[in-house]
PDB file of C-alpha atoms and ligand atoms in Angstrom:
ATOM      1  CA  UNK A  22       6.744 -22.593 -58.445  1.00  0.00           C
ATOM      2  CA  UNK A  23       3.792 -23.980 -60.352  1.00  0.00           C
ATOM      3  CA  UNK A  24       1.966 -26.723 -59.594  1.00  0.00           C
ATOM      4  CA  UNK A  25      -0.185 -28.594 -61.452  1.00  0.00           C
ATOM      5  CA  UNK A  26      -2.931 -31.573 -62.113  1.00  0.00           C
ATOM      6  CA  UNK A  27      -3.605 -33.930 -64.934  1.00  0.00           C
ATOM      7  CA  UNK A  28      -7.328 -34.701 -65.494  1.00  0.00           C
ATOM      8  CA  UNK A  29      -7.915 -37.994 -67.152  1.00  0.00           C
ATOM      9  CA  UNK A  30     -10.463 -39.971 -67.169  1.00  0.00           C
ATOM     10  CA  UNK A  31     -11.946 -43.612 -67.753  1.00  0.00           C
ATOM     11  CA  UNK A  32     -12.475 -42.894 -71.204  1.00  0.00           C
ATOM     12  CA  UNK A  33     -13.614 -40.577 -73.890  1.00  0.00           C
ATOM     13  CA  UNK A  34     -16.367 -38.531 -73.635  1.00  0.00           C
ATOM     14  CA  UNK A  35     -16.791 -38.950 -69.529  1.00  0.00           C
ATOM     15  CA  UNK A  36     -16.628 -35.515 -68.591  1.00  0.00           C
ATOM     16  CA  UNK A  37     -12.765 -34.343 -68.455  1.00  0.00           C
ATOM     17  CA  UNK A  38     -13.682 -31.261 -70.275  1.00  0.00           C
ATOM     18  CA  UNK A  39     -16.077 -30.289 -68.124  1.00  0.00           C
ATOM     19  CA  UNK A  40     -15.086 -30.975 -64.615  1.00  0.00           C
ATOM     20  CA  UNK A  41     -11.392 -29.106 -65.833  1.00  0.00           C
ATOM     21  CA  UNK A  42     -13.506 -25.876 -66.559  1.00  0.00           C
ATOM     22  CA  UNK A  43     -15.346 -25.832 -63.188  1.00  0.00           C
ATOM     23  CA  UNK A  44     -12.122 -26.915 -61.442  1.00  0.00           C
ATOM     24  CA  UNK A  45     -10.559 -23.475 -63.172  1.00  0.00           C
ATOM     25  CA  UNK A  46     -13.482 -21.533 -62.261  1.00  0.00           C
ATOM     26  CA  UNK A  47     -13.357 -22.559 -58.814  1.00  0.00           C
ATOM     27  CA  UNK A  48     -10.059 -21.811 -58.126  1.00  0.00           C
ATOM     28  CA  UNK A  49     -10.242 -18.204 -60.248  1.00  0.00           C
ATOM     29  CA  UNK A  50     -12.986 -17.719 -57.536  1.00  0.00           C
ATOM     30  CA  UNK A  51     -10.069 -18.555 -54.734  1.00  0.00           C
ATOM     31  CA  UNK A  52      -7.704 -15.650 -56.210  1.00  0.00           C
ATOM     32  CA  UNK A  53      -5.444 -18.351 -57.782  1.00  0.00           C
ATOM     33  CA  UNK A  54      -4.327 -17.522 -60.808  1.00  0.00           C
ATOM     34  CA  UNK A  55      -5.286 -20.583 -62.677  1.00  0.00           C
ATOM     35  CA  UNK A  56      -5.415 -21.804 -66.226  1.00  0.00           C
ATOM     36  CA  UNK A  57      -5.594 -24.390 -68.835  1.00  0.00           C
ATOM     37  CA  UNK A  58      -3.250 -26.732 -71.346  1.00  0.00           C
ATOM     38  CA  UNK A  59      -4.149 -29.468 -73.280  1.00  0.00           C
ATOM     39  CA  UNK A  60      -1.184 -31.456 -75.854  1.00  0.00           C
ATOM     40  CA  UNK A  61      -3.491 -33.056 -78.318  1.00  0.00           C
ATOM     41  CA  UNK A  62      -6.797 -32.307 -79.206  1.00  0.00           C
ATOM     42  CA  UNK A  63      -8.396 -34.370 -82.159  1.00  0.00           C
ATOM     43  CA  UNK A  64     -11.977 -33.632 -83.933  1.00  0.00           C
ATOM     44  CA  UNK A  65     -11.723 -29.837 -83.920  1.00  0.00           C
ATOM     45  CA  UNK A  66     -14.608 -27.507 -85.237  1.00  0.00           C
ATOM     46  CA  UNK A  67     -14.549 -24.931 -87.666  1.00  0.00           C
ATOM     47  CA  UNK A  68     -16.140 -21.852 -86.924  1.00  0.00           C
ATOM     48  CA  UNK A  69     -16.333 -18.901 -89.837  1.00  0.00           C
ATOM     49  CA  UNK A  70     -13.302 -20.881 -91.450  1.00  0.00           C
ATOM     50  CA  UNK A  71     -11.124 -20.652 -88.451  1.00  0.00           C
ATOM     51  CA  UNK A  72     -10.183 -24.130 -86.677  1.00  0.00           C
ATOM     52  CA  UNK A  73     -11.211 -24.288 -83.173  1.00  0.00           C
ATOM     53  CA  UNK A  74      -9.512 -25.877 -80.635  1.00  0.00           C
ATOM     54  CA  UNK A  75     -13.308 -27.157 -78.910  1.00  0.00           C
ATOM     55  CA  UNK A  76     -12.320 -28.141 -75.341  1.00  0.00           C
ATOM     56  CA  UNK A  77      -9.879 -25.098 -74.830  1.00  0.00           C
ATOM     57  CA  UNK A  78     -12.349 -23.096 -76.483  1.00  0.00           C
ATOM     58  CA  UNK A  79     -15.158 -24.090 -73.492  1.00  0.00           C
ATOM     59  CA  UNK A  80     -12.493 -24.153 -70.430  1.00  0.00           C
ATOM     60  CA  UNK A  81     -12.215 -20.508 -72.167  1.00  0.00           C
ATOM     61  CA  UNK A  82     -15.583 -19.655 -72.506  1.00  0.00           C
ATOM     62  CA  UNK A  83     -16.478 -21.182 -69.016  1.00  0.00           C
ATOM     63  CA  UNK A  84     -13.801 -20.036 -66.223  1.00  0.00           C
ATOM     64  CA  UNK A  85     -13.181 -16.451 -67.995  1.00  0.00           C
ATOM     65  CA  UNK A  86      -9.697 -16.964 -68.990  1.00  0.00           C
ATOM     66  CA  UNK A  87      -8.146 -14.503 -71.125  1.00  0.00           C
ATOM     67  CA  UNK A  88      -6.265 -15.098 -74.827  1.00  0.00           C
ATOM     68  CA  UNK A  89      -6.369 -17.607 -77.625  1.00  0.00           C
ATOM     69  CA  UNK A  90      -7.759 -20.891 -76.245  1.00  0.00           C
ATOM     70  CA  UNK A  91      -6.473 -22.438 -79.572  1.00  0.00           C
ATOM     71  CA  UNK A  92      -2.900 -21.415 -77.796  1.00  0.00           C
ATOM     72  CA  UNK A  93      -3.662 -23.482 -75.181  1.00  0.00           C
ATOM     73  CA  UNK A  94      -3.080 -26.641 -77.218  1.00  0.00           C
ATOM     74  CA  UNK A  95       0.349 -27.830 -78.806  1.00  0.00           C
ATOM     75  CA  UNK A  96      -1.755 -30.023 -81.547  1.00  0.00           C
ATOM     76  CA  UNK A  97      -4.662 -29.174 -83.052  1.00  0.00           C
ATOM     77  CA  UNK A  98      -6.005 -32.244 -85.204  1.00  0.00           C
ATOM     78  CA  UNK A  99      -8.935 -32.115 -87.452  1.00  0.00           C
ATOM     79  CA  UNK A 100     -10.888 -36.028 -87.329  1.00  0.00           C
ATOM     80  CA  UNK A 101     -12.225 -37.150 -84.219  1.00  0.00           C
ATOM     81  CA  UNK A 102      -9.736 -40.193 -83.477  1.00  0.00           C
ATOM     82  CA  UNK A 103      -7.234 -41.171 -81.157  1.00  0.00           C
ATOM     83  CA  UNK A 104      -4.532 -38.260 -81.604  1.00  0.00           C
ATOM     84  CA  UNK A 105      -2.223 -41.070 -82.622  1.00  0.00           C
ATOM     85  CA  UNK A 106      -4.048 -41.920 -85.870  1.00  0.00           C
ATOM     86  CA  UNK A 107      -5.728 -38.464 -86.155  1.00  0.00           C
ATOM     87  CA  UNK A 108      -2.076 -36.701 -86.392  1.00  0.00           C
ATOM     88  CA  UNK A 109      -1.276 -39.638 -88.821  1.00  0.00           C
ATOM     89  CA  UNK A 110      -3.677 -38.855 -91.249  1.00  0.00           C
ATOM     90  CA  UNK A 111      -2.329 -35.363 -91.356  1.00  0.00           C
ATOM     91  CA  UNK A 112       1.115 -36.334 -91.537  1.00  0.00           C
ATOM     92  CA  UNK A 113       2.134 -34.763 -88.109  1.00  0.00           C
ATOM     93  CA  UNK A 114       4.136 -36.683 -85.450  1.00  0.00           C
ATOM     94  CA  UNK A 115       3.368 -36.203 -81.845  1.00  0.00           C
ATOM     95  CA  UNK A 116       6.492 -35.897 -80.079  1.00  0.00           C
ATOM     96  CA  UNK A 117       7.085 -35.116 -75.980  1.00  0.00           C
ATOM     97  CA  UNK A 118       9.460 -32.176 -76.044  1.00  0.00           C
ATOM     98  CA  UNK A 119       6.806 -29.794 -77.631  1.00  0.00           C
ATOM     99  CA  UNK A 120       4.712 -30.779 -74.728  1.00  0.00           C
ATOM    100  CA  UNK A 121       6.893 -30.329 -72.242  1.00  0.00           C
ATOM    101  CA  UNK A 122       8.141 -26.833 -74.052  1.00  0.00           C
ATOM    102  CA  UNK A 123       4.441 -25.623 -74.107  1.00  0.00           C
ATOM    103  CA  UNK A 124       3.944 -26.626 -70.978  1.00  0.00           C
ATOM    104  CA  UNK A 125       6.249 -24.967 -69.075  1.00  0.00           C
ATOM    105  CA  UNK A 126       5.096 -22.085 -71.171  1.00  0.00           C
ATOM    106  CA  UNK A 127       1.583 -22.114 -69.379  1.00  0.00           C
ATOM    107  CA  UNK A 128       3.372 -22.618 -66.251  1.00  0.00           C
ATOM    108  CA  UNK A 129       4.867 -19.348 -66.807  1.00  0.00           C
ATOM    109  CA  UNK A 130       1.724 -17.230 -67.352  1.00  0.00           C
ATOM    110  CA  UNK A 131      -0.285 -19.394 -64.524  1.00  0.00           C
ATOM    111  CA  UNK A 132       0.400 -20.341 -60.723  1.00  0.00           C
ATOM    112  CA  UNK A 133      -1.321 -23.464 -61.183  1.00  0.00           C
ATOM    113  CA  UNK A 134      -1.939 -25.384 -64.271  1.00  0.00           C
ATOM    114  CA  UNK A 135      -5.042 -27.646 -64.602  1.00  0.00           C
ATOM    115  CA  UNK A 136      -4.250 -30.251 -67.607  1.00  0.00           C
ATOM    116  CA  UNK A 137      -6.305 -32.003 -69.532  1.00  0.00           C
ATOM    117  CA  UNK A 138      -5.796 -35.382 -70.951  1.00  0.00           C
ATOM    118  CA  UNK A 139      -7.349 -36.995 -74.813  1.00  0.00           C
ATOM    119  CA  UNK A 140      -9.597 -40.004 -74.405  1.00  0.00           C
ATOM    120  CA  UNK A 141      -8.802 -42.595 -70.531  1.00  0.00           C
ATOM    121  CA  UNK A 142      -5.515 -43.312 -69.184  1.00  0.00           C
ATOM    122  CA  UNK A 143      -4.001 -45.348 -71.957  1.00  0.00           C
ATOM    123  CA  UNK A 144      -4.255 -42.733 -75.108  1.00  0.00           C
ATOM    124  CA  UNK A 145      -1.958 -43.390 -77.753  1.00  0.00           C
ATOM    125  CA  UNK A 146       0.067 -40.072 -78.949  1.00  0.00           C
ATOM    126  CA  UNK A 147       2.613 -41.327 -81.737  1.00  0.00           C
ATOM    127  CA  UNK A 148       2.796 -45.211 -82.566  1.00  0.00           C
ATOM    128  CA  UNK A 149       5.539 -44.435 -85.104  1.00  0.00           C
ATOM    129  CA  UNK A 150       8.982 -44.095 -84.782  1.00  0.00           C
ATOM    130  CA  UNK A 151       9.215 -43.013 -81.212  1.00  0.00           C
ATOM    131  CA  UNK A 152       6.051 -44.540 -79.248  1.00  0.00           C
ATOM    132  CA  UNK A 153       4.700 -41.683 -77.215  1.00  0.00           C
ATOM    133  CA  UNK A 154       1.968 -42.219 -74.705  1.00  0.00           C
ATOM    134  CA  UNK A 155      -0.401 -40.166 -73.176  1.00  0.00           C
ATOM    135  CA  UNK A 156       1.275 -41.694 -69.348  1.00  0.00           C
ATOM    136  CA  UNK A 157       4.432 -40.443 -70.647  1.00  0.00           C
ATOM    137  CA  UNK A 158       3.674 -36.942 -70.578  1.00  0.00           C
ATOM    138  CA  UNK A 159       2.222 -37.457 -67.197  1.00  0.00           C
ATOM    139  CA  UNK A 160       5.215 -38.719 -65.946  1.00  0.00           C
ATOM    140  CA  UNK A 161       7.740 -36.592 -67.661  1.00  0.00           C
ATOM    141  CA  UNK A 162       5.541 -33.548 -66.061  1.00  0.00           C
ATOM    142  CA  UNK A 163       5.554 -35.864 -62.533  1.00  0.00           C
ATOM    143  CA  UNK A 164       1.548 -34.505 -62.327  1.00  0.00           C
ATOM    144  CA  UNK A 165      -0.895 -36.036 -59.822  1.00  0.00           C
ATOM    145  CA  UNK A 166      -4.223 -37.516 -62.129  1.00  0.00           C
ATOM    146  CA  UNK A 167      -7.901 -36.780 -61.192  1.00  0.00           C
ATOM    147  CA  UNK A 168      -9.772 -39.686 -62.574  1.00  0.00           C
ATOM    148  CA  UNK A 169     -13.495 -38.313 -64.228  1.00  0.00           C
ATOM    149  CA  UNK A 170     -15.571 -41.224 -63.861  1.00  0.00           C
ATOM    150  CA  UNK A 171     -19.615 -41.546 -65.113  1.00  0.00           C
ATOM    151  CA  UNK A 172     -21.399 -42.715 -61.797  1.00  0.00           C
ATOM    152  CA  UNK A 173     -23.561 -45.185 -63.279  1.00  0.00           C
ATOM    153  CA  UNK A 174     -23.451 -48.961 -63.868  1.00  0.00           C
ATOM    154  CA  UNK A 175     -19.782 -50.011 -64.663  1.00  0.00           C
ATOM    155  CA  UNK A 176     -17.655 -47.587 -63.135  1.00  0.00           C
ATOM    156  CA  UNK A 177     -16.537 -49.959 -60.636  1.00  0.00           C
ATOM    157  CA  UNK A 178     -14.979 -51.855 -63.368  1.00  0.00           C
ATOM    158  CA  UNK A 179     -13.462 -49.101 -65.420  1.00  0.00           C
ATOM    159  CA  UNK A 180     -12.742 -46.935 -62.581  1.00  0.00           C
ATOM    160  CA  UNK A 181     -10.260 -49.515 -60.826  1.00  0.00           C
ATOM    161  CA  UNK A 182      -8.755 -50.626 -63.875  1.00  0.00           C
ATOM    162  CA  UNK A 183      -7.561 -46.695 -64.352  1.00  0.00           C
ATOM    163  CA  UNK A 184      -6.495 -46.306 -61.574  1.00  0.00           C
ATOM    164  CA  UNK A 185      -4.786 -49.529 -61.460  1.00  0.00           C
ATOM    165  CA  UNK A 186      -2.674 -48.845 -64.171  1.00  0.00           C
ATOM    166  CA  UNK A 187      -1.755 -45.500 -63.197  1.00  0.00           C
ATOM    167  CA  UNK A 188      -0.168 -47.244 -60.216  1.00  0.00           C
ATOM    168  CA  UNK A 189       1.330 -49.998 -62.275  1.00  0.00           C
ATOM    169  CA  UNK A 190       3.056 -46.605 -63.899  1.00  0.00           C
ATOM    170  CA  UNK A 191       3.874 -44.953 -60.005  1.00  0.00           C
ATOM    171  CA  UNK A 192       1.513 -42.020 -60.698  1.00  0.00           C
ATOM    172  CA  UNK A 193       0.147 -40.508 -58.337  1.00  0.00           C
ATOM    173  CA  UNK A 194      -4.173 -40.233 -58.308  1.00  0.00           C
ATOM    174  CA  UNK A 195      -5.535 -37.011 -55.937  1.00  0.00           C
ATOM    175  CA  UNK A 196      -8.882 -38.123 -56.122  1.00  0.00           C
ATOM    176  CA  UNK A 197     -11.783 -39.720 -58.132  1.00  0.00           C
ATOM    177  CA  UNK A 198     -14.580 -37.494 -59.617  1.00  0.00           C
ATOM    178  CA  UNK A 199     -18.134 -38.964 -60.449  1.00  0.00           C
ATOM    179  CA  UNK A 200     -19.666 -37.529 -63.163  1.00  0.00           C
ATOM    180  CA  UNK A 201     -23.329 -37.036 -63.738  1.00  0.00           C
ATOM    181  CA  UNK A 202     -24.028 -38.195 -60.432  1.00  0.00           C
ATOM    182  CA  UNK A 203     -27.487 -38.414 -59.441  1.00  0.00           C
ATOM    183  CA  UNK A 204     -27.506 -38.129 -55.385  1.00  0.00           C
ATOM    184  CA  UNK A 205     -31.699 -40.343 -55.508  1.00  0.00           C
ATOM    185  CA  UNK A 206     -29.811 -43.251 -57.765  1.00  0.00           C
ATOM    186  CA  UNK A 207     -28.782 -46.130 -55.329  1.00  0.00           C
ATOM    187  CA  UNK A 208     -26.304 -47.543 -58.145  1.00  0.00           C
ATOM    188  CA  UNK A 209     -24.693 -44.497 -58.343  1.00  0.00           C
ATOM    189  CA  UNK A 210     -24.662 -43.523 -54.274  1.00  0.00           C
ATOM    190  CA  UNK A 211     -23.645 -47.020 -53.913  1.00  0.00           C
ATOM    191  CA  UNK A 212     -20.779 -46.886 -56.802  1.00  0.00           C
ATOM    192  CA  UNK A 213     -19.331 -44.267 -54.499  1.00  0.00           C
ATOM    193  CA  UNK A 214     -19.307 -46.244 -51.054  1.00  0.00           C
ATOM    194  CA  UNK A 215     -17.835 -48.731 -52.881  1.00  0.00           C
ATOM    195  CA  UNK A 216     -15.265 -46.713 -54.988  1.00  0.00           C
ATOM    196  CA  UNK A 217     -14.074 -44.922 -51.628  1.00  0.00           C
ATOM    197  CA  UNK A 218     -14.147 -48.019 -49.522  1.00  0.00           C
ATOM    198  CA  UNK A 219     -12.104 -49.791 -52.237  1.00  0.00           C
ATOM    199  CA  UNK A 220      -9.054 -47.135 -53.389  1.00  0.00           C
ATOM    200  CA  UNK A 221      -8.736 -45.002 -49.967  1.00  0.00           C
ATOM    201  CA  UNK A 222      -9.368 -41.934 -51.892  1.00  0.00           C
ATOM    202  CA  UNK A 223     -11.676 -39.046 -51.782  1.00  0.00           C
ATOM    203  CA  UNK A 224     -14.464 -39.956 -54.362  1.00  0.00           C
ATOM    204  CA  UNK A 225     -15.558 -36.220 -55.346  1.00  0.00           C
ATOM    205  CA  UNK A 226     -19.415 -35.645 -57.183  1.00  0.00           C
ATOM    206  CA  UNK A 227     -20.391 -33.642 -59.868  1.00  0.00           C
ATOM    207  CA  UNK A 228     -23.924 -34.221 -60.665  1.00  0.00           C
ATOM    208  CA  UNK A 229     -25.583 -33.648 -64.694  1.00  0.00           C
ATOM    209  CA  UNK A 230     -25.880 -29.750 -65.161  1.00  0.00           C
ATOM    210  CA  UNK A 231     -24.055 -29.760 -61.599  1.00  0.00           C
ATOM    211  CA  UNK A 232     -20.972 -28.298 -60.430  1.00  0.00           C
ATOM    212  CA  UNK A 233     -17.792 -28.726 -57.919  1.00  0.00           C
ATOM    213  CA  UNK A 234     -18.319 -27.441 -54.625  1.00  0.00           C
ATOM    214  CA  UNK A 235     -15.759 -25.379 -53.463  1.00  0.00           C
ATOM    215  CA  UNK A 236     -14.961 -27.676 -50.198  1.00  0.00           C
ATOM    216  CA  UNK A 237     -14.173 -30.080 -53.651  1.00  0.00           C
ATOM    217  CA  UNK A 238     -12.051 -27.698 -55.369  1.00  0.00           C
ATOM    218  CA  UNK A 239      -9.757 -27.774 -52.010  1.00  0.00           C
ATOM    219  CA  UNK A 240      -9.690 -31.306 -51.174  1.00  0.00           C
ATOM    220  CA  UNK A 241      -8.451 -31.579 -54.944  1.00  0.00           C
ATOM    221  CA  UNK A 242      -5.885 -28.758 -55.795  1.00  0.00           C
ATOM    222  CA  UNK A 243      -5.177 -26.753 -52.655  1.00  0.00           C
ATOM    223  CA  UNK A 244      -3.414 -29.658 -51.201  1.00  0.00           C
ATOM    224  CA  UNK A 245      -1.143 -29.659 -54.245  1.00  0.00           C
ATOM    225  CA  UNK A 246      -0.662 -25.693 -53.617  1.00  0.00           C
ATOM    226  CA  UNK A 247      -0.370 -26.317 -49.894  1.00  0.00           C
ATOM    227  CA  UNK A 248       2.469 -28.938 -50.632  1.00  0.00           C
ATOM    228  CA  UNK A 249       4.598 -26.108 -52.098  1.00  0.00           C
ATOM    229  CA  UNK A 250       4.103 -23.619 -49.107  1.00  0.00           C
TER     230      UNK A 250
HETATM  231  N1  LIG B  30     -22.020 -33.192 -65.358  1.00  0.00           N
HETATM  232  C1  LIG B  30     -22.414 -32.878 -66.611  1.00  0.00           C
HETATM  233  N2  LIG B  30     -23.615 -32.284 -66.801  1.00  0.00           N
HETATM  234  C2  LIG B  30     -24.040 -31.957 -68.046  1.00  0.00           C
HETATM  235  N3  LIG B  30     -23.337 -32.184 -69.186  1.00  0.00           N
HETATM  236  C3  LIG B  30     -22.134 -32.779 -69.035  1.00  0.00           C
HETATM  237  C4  LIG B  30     -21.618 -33.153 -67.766  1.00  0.00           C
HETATM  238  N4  LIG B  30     -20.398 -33.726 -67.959  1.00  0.00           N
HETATM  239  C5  LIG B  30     -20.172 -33.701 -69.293  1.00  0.00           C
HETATM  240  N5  LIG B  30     -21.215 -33.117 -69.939  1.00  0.00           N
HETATM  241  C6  LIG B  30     -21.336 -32.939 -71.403  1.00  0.00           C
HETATM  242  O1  LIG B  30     -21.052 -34.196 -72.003  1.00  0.00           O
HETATM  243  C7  LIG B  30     -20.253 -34.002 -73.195  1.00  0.00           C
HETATM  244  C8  LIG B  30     -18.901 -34.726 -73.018  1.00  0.00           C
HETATM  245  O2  LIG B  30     -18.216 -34.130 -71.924  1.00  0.00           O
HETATM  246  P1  LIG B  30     -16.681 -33.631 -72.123  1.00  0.00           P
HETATM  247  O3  LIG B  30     -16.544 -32.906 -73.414  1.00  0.00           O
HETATM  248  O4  LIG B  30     -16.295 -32.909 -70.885  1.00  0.00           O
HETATM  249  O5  LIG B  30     -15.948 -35.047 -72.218  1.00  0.00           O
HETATM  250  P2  LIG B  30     -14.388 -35.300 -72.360  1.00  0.00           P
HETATM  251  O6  LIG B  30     -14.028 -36.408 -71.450  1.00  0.00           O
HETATM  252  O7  LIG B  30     -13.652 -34.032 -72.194  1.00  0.00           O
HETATM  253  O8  LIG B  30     -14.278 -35.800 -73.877  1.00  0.00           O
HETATM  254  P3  LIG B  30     -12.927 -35.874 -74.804  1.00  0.00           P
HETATM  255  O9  LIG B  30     -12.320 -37.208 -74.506  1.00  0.00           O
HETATM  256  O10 LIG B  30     -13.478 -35.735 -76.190  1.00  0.00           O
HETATM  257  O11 LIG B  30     -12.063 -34.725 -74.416  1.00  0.00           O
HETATM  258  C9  LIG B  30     -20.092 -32.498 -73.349  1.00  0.00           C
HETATM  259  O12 LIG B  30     -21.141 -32.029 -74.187  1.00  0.00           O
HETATM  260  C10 LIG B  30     -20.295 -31.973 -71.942  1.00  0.00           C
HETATM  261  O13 LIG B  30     -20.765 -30.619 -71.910  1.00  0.00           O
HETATM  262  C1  LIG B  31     -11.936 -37.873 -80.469  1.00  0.00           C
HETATM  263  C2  LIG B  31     -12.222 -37.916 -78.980  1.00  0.00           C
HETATM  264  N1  LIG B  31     -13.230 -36.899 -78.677  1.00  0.00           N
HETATM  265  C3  LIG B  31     -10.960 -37.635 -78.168  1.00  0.00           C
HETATM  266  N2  LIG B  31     -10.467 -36.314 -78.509  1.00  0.00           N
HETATM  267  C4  LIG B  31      -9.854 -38.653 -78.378  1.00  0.00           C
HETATM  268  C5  LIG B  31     -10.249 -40.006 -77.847  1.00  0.00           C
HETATM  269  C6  LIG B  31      -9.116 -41.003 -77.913  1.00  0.00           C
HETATM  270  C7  LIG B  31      -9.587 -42.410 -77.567  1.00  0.00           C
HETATM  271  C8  LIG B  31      -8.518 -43.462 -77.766  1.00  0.00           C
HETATM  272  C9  LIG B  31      -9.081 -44.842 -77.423  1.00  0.00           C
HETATM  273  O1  LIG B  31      -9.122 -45.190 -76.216  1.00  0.00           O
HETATM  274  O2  LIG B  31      -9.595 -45.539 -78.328  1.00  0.00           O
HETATM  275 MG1  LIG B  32     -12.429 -32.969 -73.496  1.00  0.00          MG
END
């Protein structure tokens, strides 16, 4: 039975990409057979003519996985916008069952699925027609969140307000990672005391060039895998 996680984050450009390939890695290293899906991806790169999906194409690069990252995504948009107005402009419409479909697809090649989200929490996938948000996928896949969060100044703020929402939705947060954390900053040591005294949950660090310890990797994800045992 697969499980699986849903990284998100408190916004675009915090670090999902990156703390989903050493989450990947680190369970590869465990003998879990472990991989990556994405549904949108928006501002991809062209590389000797041939579009390139750029955060599968890292996960990829970085935990070793085998195949076509590009495969890994169900749409592949070209400007760098929210996917709802970046599918717009190429006349594509974002729609859940696709999603679901391709991700049950990476469910069947993987034991454990490590998803990654576009832009925070609230990410817009189709405001035409049929409204389609990024929390709707989560929910329709009934996936636990990770919240990436920078460790600096403000993350109190934007930190709580994600996760406050995902409970206003009922889903379910593991744990809280912060990015770029830099263990001689007292802002950002503090931001974690404060994070973990205020949301009961298991604030997790990656620091800038860093990675995710291994005792991480199983507070996150091997709970999940232990729930199924
Ligand atoms: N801890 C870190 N140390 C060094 N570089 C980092 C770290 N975290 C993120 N980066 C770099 O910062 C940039 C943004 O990170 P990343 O692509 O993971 O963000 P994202 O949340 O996935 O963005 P998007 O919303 O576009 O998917 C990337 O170049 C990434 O390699
Ligand atoms: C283009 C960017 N790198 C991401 N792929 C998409 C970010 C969506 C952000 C939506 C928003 O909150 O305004
Ligand atoms: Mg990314």
């Amino acid at each position: 039975m697969c499980k699986g996680i849903f990284i998100t984050a408190t916004g675009t450009d915090v670090g999902k990409t990156y703390i989903t390939a050493r989450i990947i890695k680190g369970l590869i290293a465990q003998g879990i057979n472990a991989g990556y899906y994405k549904a949108a991806i928006s501002g991809t790169e062209f590389e000797t003519g041939t579009r390139i999906a750029g955060d599968a194409a890292y996960v990829f690069r970085f935990a070793g996985l085998k195949g076509d990252p590009n495969q890994a995504v169900t749409t592949l948009l070209d400007y760098p916008a929210s996917p709802h107005l970046a599918a717009q402009m190429e006349n594509k419409s974002i729609t859940l069952a696709p999603i679901l479909q391709d991700f049950d697809k990476a469910a069947s090649v993987y034991d454990y699925v490590v998803m990654e989200g576009s832009g925070g929490i609230i990410c817009p996938l189709n405001l035409e027609g049929s409204t389609l948000m990024l929390t709707d996928v989560i929910n329709a896949l009934a996936l636990d969140i990770v919240i990436v969060a920078d460790a600096g100044l403000g993350t109190i703020n934007s930190t709580l307000l994600t996760l406050e929402y995902a409970r206003s939705l009922k889903i379910n947060t593991r744990c809280i990672v912060l990015n770029r954390f830099d263990k001689k900053s007292t802002i950002h040591c503090d931001n974690k005391k404060v994070l973990e005294a205020m949301t009961g949950l298991e604030v997790l660090v990656c620091e800038t060039q860093g990675s995710l310890d291994i005792l991480s990797i199983k507070k996150i994800l091997l709970a999940n895998l232990l729930d199924s045992i």
